[in-house]
CSV table of C-alpha atoms in Angstrom, one decimal:
chain,number,residue,atom,x,y,z
O,4,MET,CA,24.8,11.0,31.1
O,5,LYS,CA,28.0,9.2,31.9
O,6,ILE,CA,28.4,6.2,29.9
O,7,LEU,CA,30.9,3.6,30.0
O,8,LEU,CA,31.7,1.5,27.4
O,9,THR,CA,33.1,-1.7,27.3
O,10,GLY,CA,34.7,-3.6,24.3
O,11,ALA,CA,35.1,0.1,22.5
O,12,ASN,CA,37.3,-1.3,20.3
O,13,GLY,CA,35.2,-3.8,19.1
O,14,TYR,CA,32.8,-4.1,16.2
O,15,ILE,CA,30.2,-2.9,17.8
O,16,GLY,CA,31.7,-0.8,20.3
O,17,MET,CA,33.2,1.6,17.5
O,18,ARG,CA,29.7,2.1,15.9
O,19,LEU,CA,28.2,2.9,19.3
O,20,LEU,CA,30.8,5.6,20.3
O,21,PRO,CA,30.2,8.1,18.1
O,22,GLN,CA,26.5,7.7,18.6
O,23,LEU,CA,26.5,8.0,22.4
O,24,LEU,CA,28.9,10.9,21.5
O,25,ASP,CA,26.3,13.2,19.2
O,26,ALA,CA,23.7,12.0,21.5
O,27,GLY,CA,25.3,14.4,24.2
O,28,HIS,CA,26.9,11.5,26.4
O,29,GLU,CA,29.9,11.6,28.2
O,30,VAL,CA,31.7,8.4,27.3
O,31,ILE,CA,34.4,6.5,29.3
O,32,CYS,CA,35.9,3.7,27.1
O,33,ALA,CA,37.2,0.8,29.1
O,34,VAL,CA,39.8,-0.7,27.1
O,35,ARG,CA,42.8,-3.4,27.8
O,36,ASP,CA,45.3,-1.4,25.4
O,37,PRO,CA,44.9,2.3,24.9
O,38,LYS,CA,47.3,1.9,22.1
O,39,ARG,CA,44.5,-0.3,20.0
O,40,LEU,CA,41.7,2.4,20.5
O,41,SER,CA,41.6,2.7,16.6
O,42,VAL,CA,39.9,6.2,16.8
O,43,THR,CA,40.9,9.4,15.3
O,44,ASP,CA,42.3,12.1,17.0
O,45,ASP,CA,39.4,14.5,17.2
O,46,LEU,CA,37.4,11.6,18.8
O,47,LEU,CA,39.8,10.8,21.2
O,48,GLU,CA,39.9,14.3,22.3
O,49,ARG,CA,36.0,13.7,22.8
O,50,ILE,CA,36.1,10.9,25.4
O,51,LYS,CA,38.0,9.5,28.4
O,52,VAL,CA,39.9,6.2,28.5
O,53,ILE,CA,40.6,4.3,31.4
O,54,THR,CA,42.7,0.8,31.0
O,55,ILE,CA,40.9,-2.9,32.4
O,56,ASP,CA,41.9,-5.9,31.1
O,57,PHE,CA,38.9,-7.7,32.4
O,58,SER,CA,40.2,-11.2,32.6
O,59,ASP,CA,43.1,-9.8,34.8
O,60,ILE,CA,41.8,-6.6,37.1
O,61,THR,CA,44.7,-6.9,39.1
O,62,GLU,CA,46.2,-3.4,37.9
O,63,ALA,CA,42.8,-2.1,36.5
O,64,GLU,CA,42.1,1.7,36.6
O,65,ALA,CA,39.1,2.8,38.9
O,66,ILE,CA,35.7,3.2,37.2
O,67,PRO,CA,34.5,6.3,38.3
O,68,ASN,CA,31.7,5.8,40.6
O,69,ASP,CA,29.1,8.3,39.2
O,70,VAL,CA,28.7,6.3,36.0
O,71,ASP,CA,24.9,6.2,34.9
O,72,ALA,CA,25.2,3.3,32.7
O,73,THR,CA,27.4,0.6,31.2
O,74,TYR,CA,27.6,-1.1,27.8
O,75,TYR,CA,28.8,-4.5,28.6
O,76,LEU,CA,30.1,-5.8,24.7
O,77,LEU,CA,33.0,-8.2,25.9
O,78,HIS,CA,32.8,-11.3,23.6
O,79,SER,CA,35.8,-13.4,23.7
O,80,MET,CA,35.3,-16.4,21.2
O,81,SER,CA,39.1,-17.1,21.1
O,82,SER,CA,41.2,-18.1,17.7
O,83,THR,CA,41.9,-21.1,19.9
O,84,GLN,CA,39.2,-24.1,20.3
O,85,GLY,CA,37.6,-24.4,23.8
O,86,ASP,CA,39.2,-22.0,25.8
O,87,PHE,CA,36.5,-19.1,25.5
O,88,GLU,CA,33.9,-20.0,27.5
O,89,GLU,CA,36.1,-20.0,30.7
O,90,LEU,CA,37.6,-16.5,29.7
O,91,GLU,CA,33.8,-15.0,29.0
O,92,ASN,CA,33.1,-16.3,32.5
O,93,ARG,CA,35.9,-14.5,34.2
O,94,CYS,CA,35.7,-11.5,32.4
O,95,ALA,CA,31.6,-11.2,33.8
O,96,HIS,CA,32.8,-11.9,37.1
O,97,ASN,CA,35.3,-9.4,37.3
O,98,PHE,CA,33.2,-7.0,35.5
O,99,CYS,CA,30.5,-7.2,38.2
O,100,SER,CA,33.3,-6.9,41.0
O,101,LEU,CA,34.4,-3.5,39.6
O,102,ILE,CA,30.9,-2.1,38.4
O,103,GLN,CA,28.9,-3.0,41.3
O,104,LYS,CA,31.1,-0.7,43.7
O,105,THR,CA,29.7,2.3,41.5
O,106,ASN,CA,26.3,3.9,41.2
O,107,VAL,CA,25.5,2.6,37.8
O,108,GLN,CA,22.0,2.7,37.1
O,109,GLN,CA,21.9,0.0,34.4
O,110,VAL,CA,24.2,-2.7,32.4
O,111,ILE,CA,23.3,-3.0,29.0
O,112,TYR,CA,24.7,-6.6,27.5
O,113,LEU,CA,24.7,-7.7,23.8
O,114,SER,CA,24.1,-11.4,23.7
O,115,GLY,CA,23.0,-13.8,21.4
O,116,ILE,CA,19.7,-15.8,20.6
O,117,VAL,CA,19.7,-18.6,22.6
O,118,ASN,CA,16.2,-20.2,22.2
O,119,ASP,CA,17.3,-23.6,20.6
O,120,LYS,CA,17.3,-26.3,23.1
O,121,ASN,CA,20.7,-27.6,22.2
O,122,LEU,CA,23.1,-24.8,21.9
O,123,SER,CA,26.5,-24.6,20.9
O,124,LYS,CA,29.5,-23.8,22.9
O,125,HIS,CA,29.5,-20.4,21.5
O,126,LEU,CA,25.7,-19.5,22.2
O,127,ARG,CA,26.1,-21.6,25.5
O,128,SER,CA,28.8,-19.1,26.7
O,129,ARG,CA,26.5,-16.0,26.1
O,130,LYS,CA,23.6,-17.5,27.9
O,131,ASN,CA,26.1,-18.6,31.0
O,132,VAL,CA,27.2,-14.7,30.5
O,133,GLU,CA,23.8,-13.8,31.1
O,134,GLN,CA,23.1,-15.5,34.1
O,135,ILE,CA,26.2,-14.0,35.9
O,136,LEU,CA,25.3,-10.3,34.9
O,137,GLU,CA,21.5,-11.1,36.0
O,138,ASP,CA,22.9,-12.4,39.7
O,139,ALA,CA,24.7,-9.0,40.5
O,140,THR,CA,22.9,-6.0,42.0
O,141,PHE,CA,22.6,-4.0,39.3
O,142,ASN,CA,19.6,-3.4,36.8
O,143,LEU,CA,20.1,-5.7,33.6
O,144,THR,CA,19.0,-5.4,30.2
O,145,VAL,CA,19.7,-8.1,27.8
O,146,LEU,CA,19.7,-7.5,24.1
O,147,ARG,CA,19.7,-10.7,22.3
O,148,ALA,CA,20.7,-10.6,18.3
O,149,GLY,CA,21.5,-13.3,16.3
O,150,ILE,CA,23.3,-12.8,12.5
O,151,ILE,CA,24.9,-9.1,12.3
O,152,VAL,CA,24.7,-7.6,8.8
O,153,GLY,CA,26.9,-4.8,8.0
O,154,SER,CA,30.2,-3.7,6.4
O,155,GLY,CA,32.9,-5.5,8.4
O,156,SER,CA,30.7,-7.6,10.1
O,157,ALA,CA,31.7,-11.3,10.3
O,158,SER,CA,28.8,-12.9,9.2
O,159,PHE,CA,28.4,-10.1,6.1
O,160,GLU,CA,32.1,-10.6,5.4
O,161,ILE,CA,31.7,-14.4,5.0
O,162,ILE,CA,28.4,-14.4,3.1
O,163,ARG,CA,30.6,-12.0,0.7
O,164,ASP,CA,33.5,-14.3,0.2
O,165,LEU,CA,31.4,-17.2,-0.4
O,166,CYS,CA,29.3,-15.6,-2.9
O,167,GLU,CA,31.8,-13.6,-4.7
O,168,LYS,CA,34.0,-16.6,-5.0
O,169,LEU,CA,31.9,-19.4,-5.4
O,170,PRO,CA,29.2,-19.0,-8.2
O,171,PHE,CA,28.7,-22.6,-7.6
O,172,MET,CA,28.8,-24.1,-4.1
O,173,ILE,CA,28.4,-27.5,-2.6
O,174,THR,CA,27.5,-27.1,0.7
O,175,PRO,CA,26.8,-28.6,4.1
O,176,LYS,CA,23.2,-29.3,5.3
O,177,TRP,CA,23.4,-26.5,7.7
O,178,VAL,CA,22.7,-24.3,5.3
O,179,ARG,CA,18.9,-25.2,5.9
O,180,THR,CA,19.4,-23.8,9.1
O,181,LYS,CA,16.7,-20.9,9.8
O,182,SER,CA,18.1,-17.3,11.1
O,183,GLN,CA,17.1,-13.9,11.2
O,184,PRO,CA,19.5,-11.2,10.3
O,185,ILE,CA,19.7,-7.8,11.6
O,186,ALA,CA,21.3,-4.7,10.4
O,187,ILE,CA,24.3,-3.6,12.4
O,188,ARG,CA,22.3,-0.2,12.4
O,189,SER,CA,19.4,-1.7,13.9
O,190,VAL,CA,21.4,-3.2,16.6
O,191,VAL,CA,22.7,0.4,17.1
O,192,GLU,CA,19.5,1.9,17.3
O,193,PHE,CA,18.0,-0.8,19.8
O,194,LEU,CA,21.4,-0.5,21.9
O,195,MET,CA,20.8,3.2,22.2
O,196,GLY,CA,16.7,3.2,22.9
O,197,VAL,CA,16.9,0.8,25.9
O,198,LEU,CA,19.6,3.4,27.6
O,199,LEU,CA,18.3,4.2,31.0
O,200,HIS,CA,14.5,3.3,29.6
O,201,PRO,CA,12.4,2.4,32.7
O,202,LYS,CA,10.3,-0.2,30.9
O,203,CYS,CA,14.0,-2.0,29.4
O,204,MET,CA,15.3,-2.9,33.4
O,205,ASN,CA,15.7,-6.0,34.2
O,206,ASP,CA,14.4,-7.5,31.0
O,207,ALA,CA,15.8,-9.7,28.3
O,208,PHE,CA,14.6,-8.8,24.6
O,209,ASP,CA,15.2,-10.6,21.3
O,210,ILE,CA,16.1,-8.4,18.3
O,211,GLY,CA,15.9,-9.2,14.8
O,212,GLY,CA,15.3,-8.3,11.2
O,213,PRO,CA,11.6,-8.6,9.6
O,214,ASN,CA,13.3,-12.0,7.4
O,215,VAL,CA,13.4,-15.3,9.0
O,216,LEU,CA,15.9,-17.0,6.2
O,217,THR,CA,17.9,-20.2,5.7
O,218,TYR,CA,21.6,-19.4,5.1
O,219,LYS,CA,21.1,-21.0,1.3
O,220,GLU,CA,18.4,-18.5,1.0
O,221,MET,CA,20.5,-15.8,2.5
O,222,LEU,CA,23.4,-16.7,0.1
O,223,HIS,CA,20.7,-16.6,-3.0
O,224,LEU,CA,19.5,-12.8,-1.7
O,225,TYR,CA,22.9,-11.6,-1.4
O,226,ALA,CA,23.7,-12.6,-5.2
O,227,LYS,CA,20.4,-11.1,-6.5
O,228,THR,CA,21.2,-8.1,-4.8
O,229,ARG,CA,24.6,-7.9,-6.0
O,230,GLY,CA,22.9,-8.8,-9.5
O,231,PHE,CA,24.4,-12.2,-10.2
O,232,LYS,CA,23.1,-15.8,-9.7
O,233,ASN,CA,24.4,-18.4,-7.7
O,234,TRP,CA,23.8,-22.2,-7.5
O,235,ILE,CA,24.1,-24.2,-4.4
O,236,TRP,CA,23.8,-28.1,-3.8
O,237,ILE,CA,23.6,-29.4,-0.2
O,238,ILE,CA,25.1,-32.8,0.4
O,239,PRO,CA,24.4,-34.4,3.9
O,240,ILE,CA,27.9,-36.2,3.9
O,241,MET,CA,30.0,-32.9,5.0
O,242,THR,CA,30.7,-33.9,8.1
O,243,PRO,CA,31.4,-30.5,10.7
O,244,ARG,CA,35.2,-30.9,10.1
O,245,LEU,CA,35.1,-31.0,6.4
O,246,SER,CA,32.5,-27.7,7.0
O,247,SER,CA,35.2,-26.0,9.3
O,248,TYR,CA,38.1,-26.2,6.3
O,249,TRP,CA,35.5,-25.6,3.5
O,250,LEU,CA,34.7,-22.1,5.4
O,251,HIS,CA,38.6,-21.7,6.3
O,252,PHE,CA,39.9,-22.2,2.6
O,253,VAL,CA,36.9,-20.1,0.9
O,254,THR,CA,36.5,-17.4,3.5
O,255,SER,CA,38.6,-15.3,5.6
O,256,THR,CA,38.2,-16.9,9.0
O,257,SER,CA,41.0,-19.2,10.8
O,258,TYR,CA,40.4,-22.6,11.1
O,259,PRO,CA,39.8,-22.5,14.6
O,260,LEU,CA,37.3,-19.9,14.5
O,261,ALA,CA,35.5,-21.8,11.3
O,262,VAL,CA,35.2,-24.8,14.2
O,263,GLN,CA,33.2,-22.6,16.1
O,264,LEU,CA,30.9,-20.8,13.5
O,265,VAL,CA,30.0,-24.2,12.0
O,266,SER,CA,28.9,-25.3,15.4
O,267,SER,CA,26.8,-22.3,16.2
O,268,MET,CA,25.4,-22.4,12.4
O,269,LYS,CA,23.6,-25.9,13.1
O,270,MET,CA,21.7,-23.8,15.6
O,271,GLU,CA,18.2,-21.7,14.7
O,272,VAL,CA,18.6,-18.3,15.8
O,273,VAL,CA,15.3,-17.0,15.6
O,274,ALA,CA,13.8,-14.3,17.6
O,275,ASN,CA,10.7,-15.5,19.8
O,276,ASP,CA,8.9,-11.9,20.3
O,277,THR,CA,9.2,-8.1,18.7
O,278,ARG,CA,8.6,-6.6,22.2
O,279,LEU,CA,11.3,-4.1,21.8
O,280,GLN,CA,10.7,-3.1,18.4
O,281,THR,CA,6.9,-1.9,19.5
O,282,LEU,CA,8.5,-0.5,23.3
O,283,LEU,CA,11.0,1.6,21.1
O,284,ASN,CA,9.0,2.2,18.2
O,285,ILE,CA,11.7,0.9,15.9
O,286,LYS,CA,11.2,-0.8,12.8
O,287,PRO,CA,14.7,-2.9,11.7
O,288,TYR,CA,15.7,-2.9,8.3
O,289,THR,CA,15.4,-5.7,6.1
O,290,TYR,CA,18.3,-8.3,4.9
O,291,VAL,CA,18.5,-6.8,1.5
O,292,GLU,CA,18.5,-3.2,3.1
O,293,ALA,CA,21.5,-3.9,5.1
O,294,ILE,CA,23.5,-5.3,2.3
O,295,GLU,CA,22.9,-2.1,0.3
O,296,MET,CA,23.8,-0.2,3.1
O,297,ALA,CA,27.0,-2.0,3.7
O,298,PHE,CA,27.9,-1.5,0.1
O,299,ILE,CA,27.6,1.9,0.4
O,300,LYS,CA,30.0,1.9,3.4
O,301,ILE,CA,32.3,-0.3,1.3
O,302,GLU,CA,32.2,2.1,-2.0
O,303,GLN,CA,32.8,5.0,0.0
O,304,ASN,CA,36.1,3.6,1.9
O,305,SER,CA,34.3,4.4,5.3
O,306,VAL,CA,34.2,1.2,6.7
O,307,MET,CA,34.1,1.9,10.4
O,308,SER,CA,35.0,-1.3,12.1
O,309,SER,CA,35.8,-4.5,11.1
O,310,TRP,CA,35.9,-8.2,12.9
O,311,LYS,CA,39.1,-8.9,10.8
O,312,ASP,CA,40.8,-6.1,13.3
O,313,SER,CA,39.8,-8.0,16.5
O,314,MET,CA,42.2,-10.6,17.5
O,315,VAL,CA,40.4,-13.6,17.1
O,316,SER,CA,41.0,-13.2,13.3
O,317,GLY,CA,44.5,-14.3,13.8
O,318,SER,CA,46.7,-16.3,15.7
O,319,LEU,CA,48.2,-14.0,18.3
O,320,PRO,CA,47.4,-13.7,22.2
O,321,LYS,CA,45.4,-10.5,22.9
O,322,ASP,CA,48.4,-8.8,24.8
O,323,LEU,CA,50.2,-7.3,21.8
O,324,LYS,CA,52.7,-5.4,24.5
O,325,LYS,CA,54.4,-9.2,24.6
O,326,TYR,CA,55.6,-8.5,21.2
O,327,ILE,CA,56.6,-5.0,20.7
O,328,GLN,CA,60.3,-4.8,22.0
O,329,VAL,CA,61.7,-6.5,18.8
O,330,PRO,CA,64.4,-9.2,19.9
O,331,LYS,CA,68.3,-8.4,19.7
O,332,TYR,CA,69.8,-11.6,20.3
O,333,GLY,CA,69.1,-15.2,18.9
O,334,ILE,CA,68.0,-13.5,15.8
O,335,LEU,CA,68.7,-13.4,11.9
O,336,LYS,CA,67.9,-10.4,10.2
O,337,ASP,CA,67.3,-8.4,6.8
O,338,GLU,CA,68.1,-4.8,6.9
O,339,LYS,CA,67.7,-2.2,4.0
O,340,LYS,CA,68.1,1.6,4.2
O,341,LEU,CA,67.3,4.1,1.2
O,342,GLU,CA,68.3,7.8,1.8
O,343,GLY,CA,67.4,10.8,-0.2
O,344,ILE,CA,63.8,10.0,0.1
O,345,ASP,CA,60.3,12.5,0.5
O,346,SER,CA,59.8,11.4,3.8
O,347,GLU,CA,56.2,12.9,3.5
O,348,GLN,CA,55.4,10.9,0.4
O,349,THR,CA,57.1,8.0,1.8
O,350,LEU,CA,55.2,7.9,5.3
O,351,ASN,CA,51.7,8.4,3.0
O,352,SER,CA,53.0,5.2,0.9
O,353,LEU,CA,53.7,3.3,4.0
O,354,TRP,CA,50.2,3.7,5.5
O,355,LYS,CA,48.5,2.3,2.4
O,356,ILE,CA,50.6,-0.9,2.0
O,357,GLY,CA,49.0,-4.2,2.0
O,358,GLY,CA,45.4,-4.8,0.8
O,359,ASP,CA,44.6,-4.1,-2.3
O,360,GLN,CA,47.6,-1.8,-2.5
O,361,GLY,CA,49.5,-5.1,-2.2
O,362,TRP,CA,53.5,-4.5,-0.9
O,363,TYR,CA,55.0,-2.8,-3.7
O,364,TYR,CA,57.2,-5.4,-5.4
O,365,ALA,CA,56.5,-8.9,-6.5
O,366,ASN,CA,53.0,-9.0,-5.4
O,367,TRP,CA,52.5,-12.5,-6.8
O,368,LEU,CA,55.2,-13.6,-4.5
O,369,TRP,CA,53.1,-12.5,-1.7
O,370,LYS,CA,50.2,-13.9,-2.9
O,371,LEU,CA,52.0,-17.0,-3.2
O,372,ARG,CA,53.1,-17.1,0.3
O,373,GLY,CA,49.7,-16.4,1.2
O,374,TYR,CA,48.4,-19.5,-0.4
O,375,LEU,CA,50.8,-21.7,1.0
O,376,ASP,CA,50.2,-20.2,4.2
O,377,GLN,CA,46.2,-21.0,4.0
O,378,LEU,CA,46.9,-24.3,2.9
O,379,ILE,CA,48.6,-25.2,6.2
O,380,GLY,CA,46.1,-23.4,8.3
O,381,GLY,CA,47.2,-19.9,8.4
O,382,VAL,CA,45.3,-16.7,7.7
O,383,GLY,CA,46.6,-15.8,4.4
O,384,LEU,CA,46.1,-12.7,2.8
O,385,ARG,CA,42.8,-12.9,2.9
O,386,ARG,CA,41.9,-10.8,5.8
O,387,GLY,CA,43.2,-7.3,3.5
O,388,ARG,CA,42.8,-4.3,5.5
O,389,THR,CA,40.1,-2.0,6.4
O,390,HIS,CA,41.0,1.2,5.6
O,391,PRO,CA,42.8,2.1,2.5
O,392,ASP,CA,44.8,4.9,3.7
O,393,LYS,CA,44.8,4.6,7.7
O,394,ILE,CA,46.7,1.9,9.8
O,395,PHE,CA,45.6,1.6,13.8
O,396,THR,CA,47.6,-0.1,16.1
O,397,GLY,CA,46.0,-3.8,16.3
O,398,ASP,CA,44.9,-3.9,13.1
O,399,SER,CA,45.3,-6.8,10.9
O,400,LEU,CA,47.2,-6.4,7.5
O,401,ASP,CA,46.9,-9.5,5.3
O,402,PHE,CA,48.9,-11.9,7.3
O,403,TRP,CA,50.5,-9.1,9.6
O,404,ARG,CA,49.3,-7.6,12.7
O,405,VAL,CA,50.1,-4.0,13.5
O,406,LEU,CA,52.1,-3.7,16.6
O,407,LEU,CA,52.9,0.1,16.2
O,408,ALA,CA,51.4,2.9,13.9
O,409,ASP,CA,53.2,6.0,14.7
O,410,LYS,CA,53.1,8.8,12.1
O,411,LYS,CA,54.9,11.2,14.6
O,412,GLU,CA,57.2,9.1,15.0
O,413,GLN,CA,57.1,7.8,11.5
O,414,ARG,CA,57.3,4.2,12.7
O,415,LEU,CA,55.5,1.1,11.7
O,416,LEU,CA,56.1,-2.0,13.4
O,417,LEU,CA,54.7,-5.3,12.1
O,418,TYR,CA,54.3,-8.8,13.6
O,419,ALA,CA,53.7,-12.0,11.3
O,420,GLU,CA,50.8,-14.1,11.7
O,421,MET,CA,51.3,-16.3,9.1
O,422,LYS,CA,52.8,-20.2,10.0
O,423,LEU,CA,56.1,-20.3,10.7
O,424,PRO,CA,58.8,-22.0,12.2
O,425,GLY,CA,59.5,-18.8,14.5
O,426,GLU,CA,58.8,-15.4,14.8
O,427,ALA,CA,58.9,-12.6,12.7
O,428,TRP,CA,58.9,-8.6,12.5
O,429,LEU,CA,58.9,-6.5,9.7
O,430,GLU,CA,59.8,-2.6,10.6
O,431,PHE,CA,59.8,0.6,8.7
O,432,LYS,CA,61.2,4.0,10.4
O,433,ILE,CA,61.8,7.0,8.8
O,434,GLU,CA,64.8,9.2,10.2
O,435,GLY,CA,65.0,12.5,8.1
O,436,ASP,CA,65.7,11.7,4.6
O,437,THR,CA,66.1,8.3,5.0
O,438,LEU,CA,64.0,5.0,5.1
O,439,TYR,CA,64.9,2.2,7.3
O,440,GLN,CA,63.3,-1.4,6.5
O,441,THR,CA,64.3,-4.3,8.8
O,442,ALA,CA,62.7,-7.9,8.5
O,443,THR,CA,63.6,-9.6,12.2
O,444,PHE,CA,63.2,-13.4,12.4
O,445,ARG,CA,63.6,-15.4,15.6
O,446,PRO,CA,64.0,-19.3,14.4
O,447,ARG,CA,62.2,-21.9,16.4
O,448,GLY,CA,65.1,-24.8,16.3
O,449,LEU,CA,67.0,-25.9,13.4
O,450,TRP,CA,64.0,-26.0,10.9
O,451,GLY,CA,64.0,-22.1,11.6
O,452,ARG,CA,67.4,-21.3,10.6
O,453,VAL,CA,66.5,-23.9,7.5
O,454,TYR,CA,63.3,-21.8,6.6
O,455,TRP,CA,65.5,-18.4,6.9
O,456,TYR,CA,68.4,-19.2,4.9
O,457,SER,CA,66.1,-21.3,1.9
O,458,ILE,CA,64.5,-17.8,1.2
O,459,VAL,CA,67.5,-15.5,1.5
O,460,PRO,CA,67.9,-15.1,-2.2
O,461,LEU,CA,64.3,-14.1,-2.4
O,462,HIS,CA,64.4,-11.4,0.5
O,463,PHE,CA,67.4,-9.6,-1.3
O,464,PHE,CA,65.2,-9.2,-4.4
O,465,LEU,CA,62.2,-8.5,-2.8
O,466,PHE,CA,63.1,-6.4,0.3
O,467,LYS,CA,65.3,-4.5,-2.3
O,468,GLY,CA,62.5,-3.8,-4.7
O,469,MET,CA,59.7,-3.3,-1.5
O,470,ILE,CA,62.1,-0.6,-0.4
O,471,ARG,CA,62.8,1.4,-3.4
O,472,ASN,CA,59.3,1.3,-4.6
O,473,ILE,CA,57.8,2.7,-1.3
O,474,ALA,CA,59.9,5.6,-1.4
O,475,ARG,CA,59.2,6.1,-5.1
O,476,LYS,CA,56.0,9.0,-6.0
O,477,ARG,CA,52.8,7.6,-6.5
């Protein structure tokens, strides 16, 4: 079958893509920026990629008329507060206008469980998208999931951060809210199972794991599974704002995203039926099994996708192409070069930069800068990196965003997502046996220039040590 996969570069899409290919389907990936499709060259050869920005389809590539089914996996919870509802509605309307011109037999939409009477903005937006898709002319199948647990999933990483960092927790009262977590592997099984299934057409199904748990129980079970104890005290006076700050400082979420998450965490997300489990003969994994499977992937350094690489984890707009041209005027620079390097070894070192490896020189200074950034609402260093030795365009890399990662050109270009009085780029390029390292800063007003010149002495030692150690054999 010919399958159109939207959101192919997202957390779910990256997990679903290889399963579709292994099942023998022809897959067309619709992405906003083909350079951000974080797949290996081998996988890239097996798929077709078309460029469509569903928020603005004026320059969209045509969708093949003979697609059999489409997965709609576009979720636009923004890193800025309050704007994702309109964006999600616009994307859904534009999707319908394009896909209705084809002979598609089925559209499959992964939504959220929306059984609570009082929905958060996030869940209300999911329900609105369902309605837009239902009003279209194609056959629609909706799968409604709650918390998805897997290596790299937002829910799992937040629980992991809380439990691993805080053996003693003073928590808001929403930790008593019930949820029905589901393993990412089970989600993919359901998504595959409903594909062109005649009894799944024009229907909506709740999907969840076998355990209905409060967030407090989930935190305790995580600790027990990992072999340690944690203690949790609930205080009713913690407001949503304080809860959001609490999540922001302890976990890898940005503050605006934490606001949206706290709003959703106050809603019960429990499945109302298990019809699809019976229909497809799928037995979902338990919460503990989901945790154990996640850590198998983590320990093998084989995390396939991570929510931290999505644009929602940072502060940049979704279009990276606006930033890829490093400015030449009105800027301040620190340029370094090192000759006589081993280009292959240096390139391998570059592709390991950040995360657990660190920045090759004075890592304590990088950590201090990360803590300061976090204190003023920035992302800090908490995101780390998804793969220990692979970098793809669009990935998050501590408090940087990868604008370009091209091993053939031997070039790595990063853009700062930390809080700054200006804009910053960090570029590495290898030419022959020479490594060039350039930090570019475009200041915003007087304070931007004051900031730059105040840290020039630090830059002198930091960047000099970094370029030297990157080129050193390891």
